[in-house]
Rosetta silent file (secondary structure, phi, psi, omega in degrees, C-alpha in Angstrom):
SEQUENCE: MCKTVKEKFYDFVISDFDGTIFNSRKEVSKETVDAINAFVDNGGVFCVCTGRMTASIIPLLKRFGIDRGYVITYNGAEICDIATGEKVFKNHIESENLVKILKYAEGNGFEVLVYPNDQILVERVTPNNAEYMQMSSSSALVLAESVSEYVKKNNLTSGKSLFLTGGKEEIVNKILAELKEVLGNEFTITHSNKYHVDIMKKSVSKGATIRKFAKLINKSLEKLICFGDEMNDESMIAIEEAVGAVPISGAEQLKNIADLIIEACDEDGVAKAIKKYCI
SCORE:     score description
SCORE:     0.000 S_00000001
   1 L     0.000  129.598  167.174   -0.137   66.801  -29.249 S_00000001
   2 L   -76.092    4.821  175.138   -1.819   64.565  -31.503 S_00000001
   3 L  -172.038  166.685  176.481   -4.373   66.303  -33.441 S_00000001
   4 L   -67.765  128.585  171.766   -5.922   69.625  -34.178 S_00000001
   5 L  -115.146  125.513 -164.450   -8.800   70.732  -31.680 S_00000001
   6 L   -90.841  122.710  161.844  -11.482   72.770  -33.329 S_00000001
   7 L   -40.806  131.716  158.945  -13.221   76.100  -31.539 S_00000001
   8 L    55.647   50.566  168.999  -17.042   75.549  -31.043 S_00000001
   9 L  -138.495   -7.055 -176.593  -17.380   71.875  -32.891 S_00000001
  10 E   -99.918  124.185 -145.887  -17.870   69.297  -29.818 S_00000001
  11 L  -133.879   27.431 -172.795  -21.209   68.544  -28.896 S_00000001
  12 E  -162.287   93.354 -166.427  -20.102   65.313  -26.393 S_00000001
  13 E  -122.283  151.138 -165.511  -18.084   65.626  -23.285 S_00000001
  14 E  -145.225  118.548  161.047  -16.879   62.859  -20.811 S_00000001
  15 E  -121.610  132.299  150.260  -15.032   64.004  -17.681 S_00000001
  16 L   -52.563  169.004  177.222  -13.469   62.250  -15.037 S_00000001
  17 L  -109.633  -68.702 -173.588  -14.324   63.782  -11.262 S_00000001
  18 E   -61.348  122.959  176.392  -11.895   63.619   -8.609 S_00000001
  19 L    73.433    8.422  168.263   -8.963   65.974   -9.652 S_00000001
  20 L  -121.774  -26.240  125.282  -10.739   67.087  -12.935 S_00000001
  21 L   -97.665  -29.151  177.560  -13.509   68.634  -11.838 S_00000001
  22 E   -96.853  113.712 -167.220  -13.774   67.923   -8.288 S_00000001
  23 E  -110.197  163.811 -172.543  -10.806   70.115   -7.244 S_00000001
  24 L   -20.558  -54.104 -179.966   -8.893   70.592   -3.894 S_00000001
  25 L   -64.056   12.608 -177.327  -11.550   72.528   -2.041 S_00000001
  26 L    53.183   72.088  159.756  -13.865   68.981   -2.358 S_00000001
  27 E  -167.991  145.893  141.375  -16.308   70.866   -4.775 S_00000001
  28 E   -63.136  121.821 -172.656  -17.353   71.351   -8.305 S_00000001
  29 L   -82.018  167.724 -168.666  -16.724   75.161   -8.459 S_00000001
  30 H   -56.292  -56.975 -169.200  -19.994   77.230   -9.494 S_00000001
  31 H   -48.795  -31.202 -174.125  -17.838   78.414  -12.928 S_00000001
  32 H   -91.486  -34.927  179.861  -17.547   74.524  -13.869 S_00000001
  33 H   -56.069  -52.706 -169.615  -21.397   73.801  -12.657 S_00000001
  34 H   -79.814  -19.059  160.707  -22.361   76.578  -15.160 S_00000001
  35 H   -50.443  -59.934  175.794  -20.381   75.535  -17.982 S_00000001
  36 H   -56.314  -59.768 -173.851  -21.770   72.003  -17.834 S_00000001
  37 H   -71.681   -8.911 -179.872  -25.366   73.166  -17.920 S_00000001
  38 H   -93.741  -29.428 -173.206  -25.065   75.843  -20.349 S_00000001
  39 H   -77.224  -45.666  163.103  -23.481   73.178  -22.548 S_00000001
  40 H   -24.938  -70.296 -179.433  -26.262   70.967  -21.817 S_00000001
  41 H   -53.163  -37.100  173.155  -28.970   73.509  -22.318 S_00000001
  42 L   -69.669  -12.205 -174.341  -27.398   74.056  -25.816 S_00000001
  43 L   108.153   -1.642  175.985  -27.927   70.472  -26.841 S_00000001
  44 L   -77.360  152.856  161.005  -24.331   68.940  -25.650 S_00000001
  45 E   -99.414  141.735  168.639  -24.213   65.662  -23.700 S_00000001
  46 E  -125.770  125.041  178.968  -22.324   65.630  -20.741 S_00000001
  47 E  -134.397  131.113  158.090  -21.351   62.635  -18.842 S_00000001
  48 E   -44.763  129.481  151.650  -19.000   61.772  -15.543 S_00000001
  49 E  -125.408   83.316  173.755  -16.743   58.949  -15.656 S_00000001
  50 L   -75.193  165.205  179.650  -15.486   57.897  -12.325 S_00000001
  51 L   -87.206  -34.247 -167.882  -13.771   55.141  -10.294 S_00000001
  52 L   -69.824  133.251  176.873  -16.256   55.951   -7.782 S_00000001
  53 L   -25.398  125.815  175.001  -19.134   53.912   -6.533 S_00000001
  54 H   -32.674  -65.714  153.110  -22.491   54.472   -7.931 S_00000001
  55 H   -16.496  -57.628  179.444  -24.229   54.930   -4.758 S_00000001
  56 H   -95.838  -36.760 -167.241  -21.773   58.071   -3.827 S_00000001
  57 H   -67.677  -44.142 -171.879  -21.319   59.848   -6.904 S_00000001
  58 H   -61.175  -49.919  170.590  -24.752   60.072   -7.935 S_00000001
  59 H   -60.502  -68.778  165.550  -25.971   62.076   -4.607 S_00000001
  60 H   -15.344  -74.785 -176.165  -22.593   64.156   -4.834 S_00000001
  61 H   -54.497  -24.520 -171.611  -23.170   65.272   -8.440 S_00000001
  62 H   -80.118  -19.860 -165.297  -26.799   66.193   -7.743 S_00000001
  63 H   -77.590  -43.806 -148.544  -25.669   68.204   -4.441 S_00000001
  64 L   -97.283  -20.603  177.393  -23.284   70.119   -7.111 S_00000001
  65 L   104.910    5.415 -160.622  -26.223   70.860   -9.729 S_00000001
  66 L  -112.687  104.533  165.718  -25.061   68.358  -12.295 S_00000001
  67 L  -136.259   20.552  168.904  -28.351   66.292  -12.398 S_00000001
  68 L  -114.611 -178.471  171.293  -29.381   65.458  -15.786 S_00000001
  69 L    61.394 -129.435 -131.499  -28.065   62.608  -18.436 S_00000001
  70 E  -149.257  157.808  173.068  -25.779   59.653  -17.437 S_00000001
  71 E  -159.683  118.287  165.173  -22.790   58.583  -15.099 S_00000001
  72 E   -86.694  118.633 -177.994  -20.128   56.029  -15.534 S_00000001
  73 E  -119.362  166.141 -163.921  -18.819   54.240  -12.307 S_00000001
  74 L    37.650   56.559  177.787  -16.574   52.130  -11.145 S_00000001
  75 L    58.427   44.461  178.211  -14.119   52.906  -14.054 S_00000001
  76 L   114.036  -13.735 -156.758  -16.550   51.300  -16.592 S_00000001
  77 L   -77.877  -70.641  167.302  -18.331   48.812  -14.813 S_00000001
  78 E   -98.004  162.252  171.098  -21.709   50.580  -14.977 S_00000001
  79 E  -130.430  124.816  175.388  -23.379   53.277  -16.831 S_00000001
  80 E  -135.535  164.319 -156.229  -26.462   54.880  -14.799 S_00000001
  81 E  -103.278  116.722  178.438  -29.219   57.294  -15.550 S_00000001
  82 L   -54.703  -69.650 -166.109  -28.409   60.171  -12.978 S_00000001
  83 L   -50.862  -66.648 -156.779  -32.015   61.477  -12.453 S_00000001
  84 L   -94.483  -15.796 -177.471  -33.304   57.929  -11.549 S_00000001
  85 L    88.406    1.296 -165.103  -30.050   55.650  -10.422 S_00000001
  86 L   -83.118  120.889  176.313  -31.498   52.971  -13.236 S_00000001
  87 E   -66.090   92.335 -174.106  -28.408   50.979  -14.068 S_00000001
  88 E   -75.002  -30.309  176.347  -28.618   50.747  -18.109 S_00000001
  89 E  -144.227  161.203 -173.744  -25.143   48.395  -18.060 S_00000001
  90 E  -164.590  121.706  176.737  -23.351   46.668  -15.765 S_00000001
  91 L  -135.272   89.456 -177.625  -20.314   44.526  -16.094 S_00000001
  92 L  -113.764  170.718  174.078  -18.749   43.152  -12.745 S_00000001
  93 E   -75.529  118.556 -161.334  -16.507   40.787  -11.479 S_00000001
  94 L   -77.534  162.135 -168.678  -18.172   37.695  -11.077 S_00000001
  95 H   -30.572  -46.682 -172.607  -18.257   35.816   -7.536 S_00000001
  96 H   -75.564   -9.838 -172.217  -15.707   33.360   -8.139 S_00000001
  97 H   -90.803  -43.575  174.910  -12.967   35.824   -9.233 S_00000001
  98 H   -54.719  -52.463  163.971  -13.738   38.139   -6.392 S_00000001
  99 H   -55.370  -26.546  165.879  -13.227   35.878   -3.969 S_00000001
 100 H   -49.341  -60.808  173.271   -9.787   35.055   -5.529 S_00000001
 101 H   -41.807  -89.870  159.728   -9.140   38.725   -4.827 S_00000001
 102 H    -8.966  -56.106 -177.597  -10.312   38.841   -1.455 S_00000001
 103 H   -78.412  -27.857  162.831   -8.332   35.771   -0.303 S_00000001
 104 H   -48.735  -57.676 -178.043   -5.474   37.381   -1.740 S_00000001
 105 H   -62.533  -46.162 -161.264   -5.844   40.685    0.256 S_00000001
 106 H   -69.501  -44.662  173.012   -6.759   38.741    3.124 S_00000001
 107 H   -43.660  -59.078  177.014   -3.624   36.260    2.969 S_00000001
 108 H  -108.985   22.471  159.008   -1.464   39.293    2.987 S_00000001
 109 L    70.889   47.218  160.071   -3.056   41.654    5.160 S_00000001
 110 L   -90.240  146.863  165.044   -4.000   44.137    2.387 S_00000001
 111 L   -87.783  130.113  176.795   -6.901   46.181    2.855 S_00000001
 112 E  -126.453  100.310 -160.113   -9.629   45.781    0.105 S_00000001
 113 E  -113.536  167.366 -154.946  -12.856   46.819   -0.416 S_00000001
 114 E  -149.627  130.647  160.348  -15.827   45.298   -2.825 S_00000001
 115 L  -109.233   48.627 -175.266  -19.011   47.010   -3.515 S_00000001
 116 H   -60.004  114.456  162.104  -21.628   44.448   -4.433 S_00000001
 117 H   102.967   13.550 -176.759  -25.130   45.941   -4.424 S_00000001
 118 H    74.250   11.401  171.063  -23.502   49.233   -4.112 S_00000001
 119 L   -97.372  144.019  157.210  -22.447   48.303   -0.342 S_00000001
 120 E   -75.773  137.240 -170.144  -19.061   48.500    0.906 S_00000001
 121 E  -119.050  124.887  159.080  -18.328   45.214    2.547 S_00000001
 122 E  -137.728 -170.216  176.357  -15.610   45.259    5.525 S_00000001
 123 L  -106.760  -37.307  179.620  -14.677   43.051    8.485 S_00000001
 124 L  -155.190  154.708  175.935  -13.896   46.138   10.763 S_00000001
 125 L   -82.982  136.725 -171.579  -13.619   49.810   10.261 S_00000001
 126 L  -131.514 -178.110 -176.054  -10.013   50.653   10.236 S_00000001
 127 H   -63.005  -48.380 -165.866   -8.346   54.549    9.586 S_00000001
 128 H   -61.041  -50.963 -168.440   -7.848   53.818    6.025 S_00000001
 129 H   -90.281    7.262  165.982  -10.947   52.522    4.918 S_00000001
 130 H   -82.495  -32.729  167.296  -13.023   55.089    7.173 S_00000001
 131 H   -46.680  -55.214 -163.772  -10.710   57.702    5.192 S_00000001
 132 H   -64.603  -48.023 -172.522  -12.079   56.413    2.404 S_00000001
 133 H   -69.690  -47.093 -160.991  -15.754   56.170    3.483 S_00000001
 134 H   -80.445  -44.158  179.837  -15.775   60.299    4.480 S_00000001
 135 H   -51.667  -42.631  174.726  -14.217   60.826    1.216 S_00000001
 136 H   -91.007   -8.777 -170.793  -16.785   59.232   -1.201 S_00000001
 137 L    69.427   58.364  172.960  -19.707   59.871    1.197 S_00000001
 138 L  -152.552  157.335 -179.009  -20.500   56.239    1.799 S_00000001
 139 L  -113.853  148.867  178.023  -20.848   53.632    4.731 S_00000001
 140 E  -113.956  167.742 -178.307  -19.870   50.081    4.946 S_00000001
 141 E  -104.015  142.484 -168.451  -21.710   46.915    6.169 S_00000001
 142 E  -127.552  112.509 -168.899  -19.276   45.340    8.805 S_00000001
 143 L   -93.500  142.413  177.645  -19.327   41.786    8.888 S_00000001
 144 L   -86.837   17.645 -168.914  -18.905   39.027   11.319 S_00000001
 145 L  -150.468  149.512 -175.518  -17.375   36.935    9.075 S_00000001
 146 L   -56.618  159.417  167.880  -14.453   37.386    6.358 S_00000001
 147 H   -61.054  -36.178 -168.876  -15.471   39.121    3.236 S_00000001
 148 H   -89.375   -0.672  172.738  -14.675   36.525    0.848 S_00000001
 149 H   -78.849  -29.094  177.069  -16.585   34.041    2.836 S_00000001
 150 H   -54.486  -39.726 -160.416  -19.651   36.309    2.778 S_00000001
 151 H   -88.472  -37.645  170.745  -19.365   36.949   -0.911 S_00000001
 152 H   -72.176  -27.336 -178.767  -18.796   33.353   -1.687 S_00000001
 153 H   -74.251  -39.806 -176.693  -21.780   32.283    0.592 S_00000001
 154 H   -77.758  -19.527 -163.207  -23.768   34.996   -1.170 S_00000001
 155 L    32.737   64.332  159.353  -22.308   34.490   -4.530 S_00000001
 156 L   -39.936  115.986  168.972  -21.654   38.392   -4.884 S_00000001
 157 L  -123.542  151.568 -168.854  -20.300   40.441   -7.686 S_00000001
 158 E  -141.580  144.821  174.113  -18.945   43.926   -7.613 S_00000001
 159 L   -61.968  -20.568  172.681  -18.030   46.276  -10.239 S_00000001
 160 L  -160.510  172.497  155.580  -14.566   46.800   -9.361 S_00000001
 161 E  -126.474  138.756 -179.171  -12.403   45.989   -6.240 S_00000001
 162 E  -126.807  153.819 -165.440   -9.874   48.403   -4.757 S_00000001
 163 E  -111.677  148.047  169.967   -6.758   47.922   -2.480 S_00000001
 164 E  -113.390   90.648  175.895   -6.258   50.844   -0.022 S_00000001
 165 L   -54.730    0.415 -159.048   -2.561   51.136   -0.060 S_00000001
 166 L    54.349   -0.572 -170.693   -1.845   54.126    2.418 S_00000001
 167 L   111.860  -37.488 -150.180    0.431   55.899   -0.018 S_00000001
 168 L   -69.774  134.096 -177.012    3.193   53.224    0.088 S_00000001
 169 L   -97.872  -26.017  178.063    4.518   53.122   -3.281 S_00000001
 170 H   -67.900  -35.023 -179.444    6.171   49.366   -2.252 S_00000001
 171 H   -64.005  -31.417 -176.265    2.495   48.133   -1.406 S_00000001
 172 H   -89.820   -1.316 -174.636    1.322   49.267   -4.816 S_00000001
 173 H   -83.657  -64.798  170.194    4.130   48.005   -6.330 S_00000001
 174 H   -37.373  -71.208  173.963    3.867   44.431   -4.724 S_00000001
 175 H   -41.533  -67.902 -168.848   -0.058   44.475   -5.882 S_00000001
 176 H   -45.459  -32.878 -177.149    0.380   45.338   -9.060 S_00000001
 177 H   -83.421  -40.781  172.111    2.912   42.882   -9.765 S_00000001
 178 H   -89.357    1.535  175.037    1.504   39.974   -7.878 S_00000001
 179 H   -95.272  -10.398  138.329   -2.143   40.090   -8.771 S_00000001
 180 H   -51.732  -38.686 -173.143   -1.150   39.374  -12.040 S_00000001
 181 H   -89.638  -37.105  175.993    0.211   35.922  -11.405 S_00000001
 182 H   -78.247  -22.616  172.868   -3.159   35.371   -9.092 S_00000001
 183 H  -104.946  -19.249 -162.573   -5.710   36.476  -11.733 S_00000001
 184 L    75.988 -138.480 -174.979   -4.003   35.926  -14.725 S_00000001
 185 L  -110.652   23.436 -171.304   -4.710   38.166  -18.003 S_00000001
 186 L   -97.312    3.734 -168.274   -8.459   38.371  -17.461 S_00000001
 187 E  -132.134  133.914  166.929   -8.413   41.397  -15.521 S_00000001
 188 E   -55.471  129.207  166.488   -7.296   45.133  -15.603 S_00000001
 189 E  -137.084  122.210 -154.103   -5.141   46.614  -12.731 S_00000001
 190 E  -131.297  171.134  157.265   -4.686   49.745  -12.607 S_00000001
 191 E  -126.547  128.755  168.684   -3.960   52.928  -10.062 S_00000001
 192 L   -65.681  -34.487 -178.111   -6.166   55.937   -9.802 S_00000001
 193 L  -143.694 -157.313  172.830   -3.879   57.480   -7.412 S_00000001
 194 L  -105.891   -0.154  158.271   -0.821   56.638   -5.436 S_00000001
 195 L   -63.583  -44.385 -154.857   -3.617   55.216   -2.537 S_00000001
 196 E  -131.643  130.354  148.208   -5.609   52.901   -4.599 S_00000001
 197 E   -98.450  128.983 -177.237   -5.137   50.185   -6.796 S_00000001
 198 E  -109.923  152.354  173.552   -8.506   48.949   -9.090 S_00000001
 199 E  -122.747  139.195  177.298   -9.087   45.781  -10.284 S_00000001
 200 E  -157.117  153.552  173.137  -11.978   45.309  -13.061 S_00000001
 201 E   -50.607  138.793  167.520  -12.672   42.497  -15.620 S_00000001
 202 L   -32.837  -46.183  167.746  -10.551   42.745  -18.569 S_00000001
 203 L   -73.310    9.322 -179.231  -13.296   44.000  -20.840 S_00000001
 204 L   -87.334   97.108  173.544  -13.684   46.585  -18.339 S_00000001
 205 L  -152.330 -177.893  167.917  -12.238   50.072  -18.647 S_00000001
 206 H   -52.321  -42.799 -172.996  -13.191   53.914  -19.091 S_00000001
 207 H   -69.110  -47.025  173.537  -12.559   53.804  -22.769 S_00000001
 208 H   -57.017  -53.064  173.295  -14.374   50.725  -23.582 S_00000001
 209 H   -59.626  -34.342  172.990  -17.589   51.777  -21.816 S_00000001
 210 H   -68.559  -17.173  174.195  -17.533   55.063  -23.570 S_00000001
 211 H   -81.506  -25.835  173.882  -17.727   53.369  -26.703 S_00000001
 212 H   -79.707  -33.688  161.649  -20.576   51.524  -25.584 S_00000001
 213 H   -58.672  -50.987 -169.234  -22.395   54.726  -24.280 S_00000001
 214 H   -52.133  -47.750 -172.513  -21.682   56.657  -27.511 S_00000001
 215 H   -65.108  -24.646 -170.775  -23.416   53.782  -29.453 S_00000001
 216 H   -81.029  -31.049  176.790  -26.252   53.747  -26.718 S_00000001
 217 L  -118.749   32.394 -178.911  -26.993   57.086  -27.080 S_00000001
 218 L    30.670   65.938 -174.697  -25.971   57.463  -30.830 S_00000001
 219 L  -122.813  163.675 -162.977  -23.273   60.325  -30.559 S_00000001
 220 L   -92.117  114.178  161.325  -19.986   60.617  -32.931 S_00000001
 221 L   -50.965  -31.231  176.562  -16.836   59.905  -31.303 S_00000001
 222 L   -55.089  -56.178 -159.811  -15.194   62.673  -33.846 S_00000001
 223 L   -84.930   12.174 -173.572  -17.193   65.104  -31.752 S_00000001
 224 E   -88.037  133.322  149.232  -16.174   63.566  -27.987 S_00000001
 225 E  -138.652  137.228 -161.818  -13.541   65.342  -26.081 S_00000001
 226 E  -105.247  126.086  167.933  -12.625   63.292  -22.934 S_00000001
 227 E  -126.090  137.591  165.911  -10.926   64.855  -19.699 S_00000001
 228 L  -157.438  163.989 -176.219   -8.916   63.068  -17.065 S_00000001
 229 L  -121.107  -34.944 -142.594   -5.946   63.731  -14.915 S_00000001
 230 L  -128.205  169.257 -170.049   -4.672   60.060  -13.421 S_00000001
 231 H   -79.530   -4.600  169.265   -3.764   56.812  -15.109 S_00000001
 232 H   -93.372    7.847  173.490   -7.014   55.020  -14.907 S_00000001
 233 H  -121.756   37.033 -165.417   -8.159   57.351  -17.220 S_00000001
 234 H   -55.821  -55.892 -138.637   -5.242   56.341  -20.042 S_00000001
 235 H   -75.032   -7.438 -174.397   -7.846   54.369  -21.848 S_00000001
 236 H  -113.734  -35.077  151.947  -10.524   57.237  -22.531 S_00000001
 237 H   -51.742  -42.074  174.546   -7.789   59.718  -23.218 S_00000001
 238 L   -73.940   14.178 -170.508   -6.378   57.106  -25.844 S_00000001
 239 L   -84.774   95.669 -156.168   -9.685   57.077  -27.703 S_00000001
 240 L   -67.113  -17.944  175.621   -8.107   57.628  -31.012 S_00000001
 241 L   -85.432  -30.851 -169.629  -11.419   59.470  -32.710 S_00000001
 242 L   -77.104  164.256  137.005  -11.894   61.798  -29.412 S_00000001
 243 E   -87.241  127.617 -168.235   -9.982   64.514  -28.179 S_00000001
 244 E   -95.740  125.778  163.120   -7.917   63.435  -24.986 S_00000001
 245 E  -116.826  107.194  173.697   -7.736   66.405  -22.673 S_00000001
 246 E   -99.916  146.860 -178.523   -5.612   66.605  -19.501 S_00000001
 247 E   -64.868  157.927  172.624   -5.319   69.282  -16.778 S_00000001
 248 L   -60.860  -26.214 -169.169   -1.423   70.803  -16.462 S_00000001
 249 L   -91.552  -17.996  170.083   -1.845   69.191  -12.856 S_00000001
 250 L   -34.409  158.604 -179.793   -2.413   65.945  -14.416 S_00000001
 251 L   -66.490  151.466 -179.388    0.033   62.626  -14.430 S_00000001
 252 H   -54.556  -46.367 -177.210    3.023   63.189  -16.611 S_00000001
 253 H   -55.428  -67.582  178.439    2.557   59.768  -18.323 S_00000001
 254 H   -34.443  -79.428  171.033   -1.312   60.993  -19.231 S_00000001
 255 H   -11.343  -58.117 -170.744    0.111   64.303  -20.597 S_00000001
 256 H   -56.844  -28.828 -169.958    2.402   62.472  -22.775 S_00000001
 257 L  -103.130   -8.123 -171.340   -0.798   60.686  -24.623 S_00000001
 258 L  -108.886  155.796  175.530   -3.298   64.065  -24.782 S_00000001
 259 L   -76.640  -20.798 -168.431   -4.256   65.984  -27.449 S_00000001
 260 E  -158.597  130.795 -167.887   -4.616   68.942  -25.348 S_00000001
 261 E  -105.902  125.271  171.025   -3.239   70.021  -22.033 S_00000001
 262 E  -106.112 -173.406  157.046   -5.740   72.631  -20.146 S_00000001
 263 L   -74.081  155.598 -171.370   -5.621   74.357  -17.060 S_00000001
 264 L   -69.606  169.818 -171.682   -5.738   72.798  -13.905 S_00000001
 265 H   -53.925  -73.668 -149.724   -8.674   71.298  -11.881 S_00000001
 266 H   -79.370   -2.702  145.546   -8.558   74.135   -9.381 S_00000001
 267 H   -91.880   27.001  175.512   -8.377   76.715  -12.145 S_00000001
 268 L    54.233   58.112 -174.947  -11.770   75.536  -13.762 S_00000001
 269 H   -89.960  -41.455  174.532   -9.563   74.207  -16.846 S_00000001
 270 H   -58.988  -23.548  163.856  -12.453   71.953  -17.845 S_00000001
 271 H   -79.642  -56.331  172.834  -15.179   74.802  -17.817 S_00000001
 272 H   -50.782  -55.759  168.749  -12.958   76.770  -19.836 S_00000001
 273 H   -50.805   -8.820 -175.262  -12.276   74.286  -22.180 S_00000001
 274 H   -99.649  -48.346  175.023  -15.839   73.604  -22.576 S_00000001
 275 H   -50.810  -63.770 -174.665  -16.705   77.313  -23.103 S_00000001
 276 H   -38.034  -66.229 -149.084  -13.530   77.302  -25.836 S_00000001
 277 H  -105.637  -39.818 -170.338  -13.907   73.999  -27.784 S_00000001
 278 E  -108.063  178.344 -159.637  -18.042   73.044  -27.605 S_00000001
 279 L   -75.598    0.000    0.000  -20.976   74.041  -28.673 S_00000001
């Protein structure tokens, strides 16, 4: 543990979604929603920070009763108003570099998703991308040409790109190693779980965007708790001024840098921590 965590002190909460408040039953529990809304009603600021696309996460949050404030999406590439969907911040992969990523994937037979204008683009529907779309409550535009050519022709950008690995460790390792050679040091390449590899601009991370968001709403990082469970949450758990909290079910490497270990997502760990530590 890195710092003392104060009870009834924090008025600013940012939480990852999948595996942190979205549990194995594919829901945000009533206990968690009630804790979040009571916190907001009492003057606190709550924000979800996720790798999911904006168009899929906002309806999902509203379905569970989280309908106020902001959401950070694409691992930090966008900040959006939940109520209106307005994008108040955007930092996308430019078209030229997006084409490089797509051509690498197409040349190696890897499945990769990109999200121009919150629309998934694919050449064909496969079991892998169909499962992803079902999980994320999203749909795809099926193209009559390669995705790379379509993106190049239309000069499209994307908040992130996502490789679908089918949970094969050798594919994850190959992508992580080779993409650094293809793209150089201009990008953040991480894995949100064993099935996905995420690529964002180097200037994009959950931690960096949380700092921008705090300035935008004039909140102190010293009164912030960040909750996350996977390695794409590392940059926010590591924010020096804030408290980084990780469920006991989270990644071991992430727990090693946490200030606070909480109960598992399925045990409503975030809700219990909000009740104990937040205003």
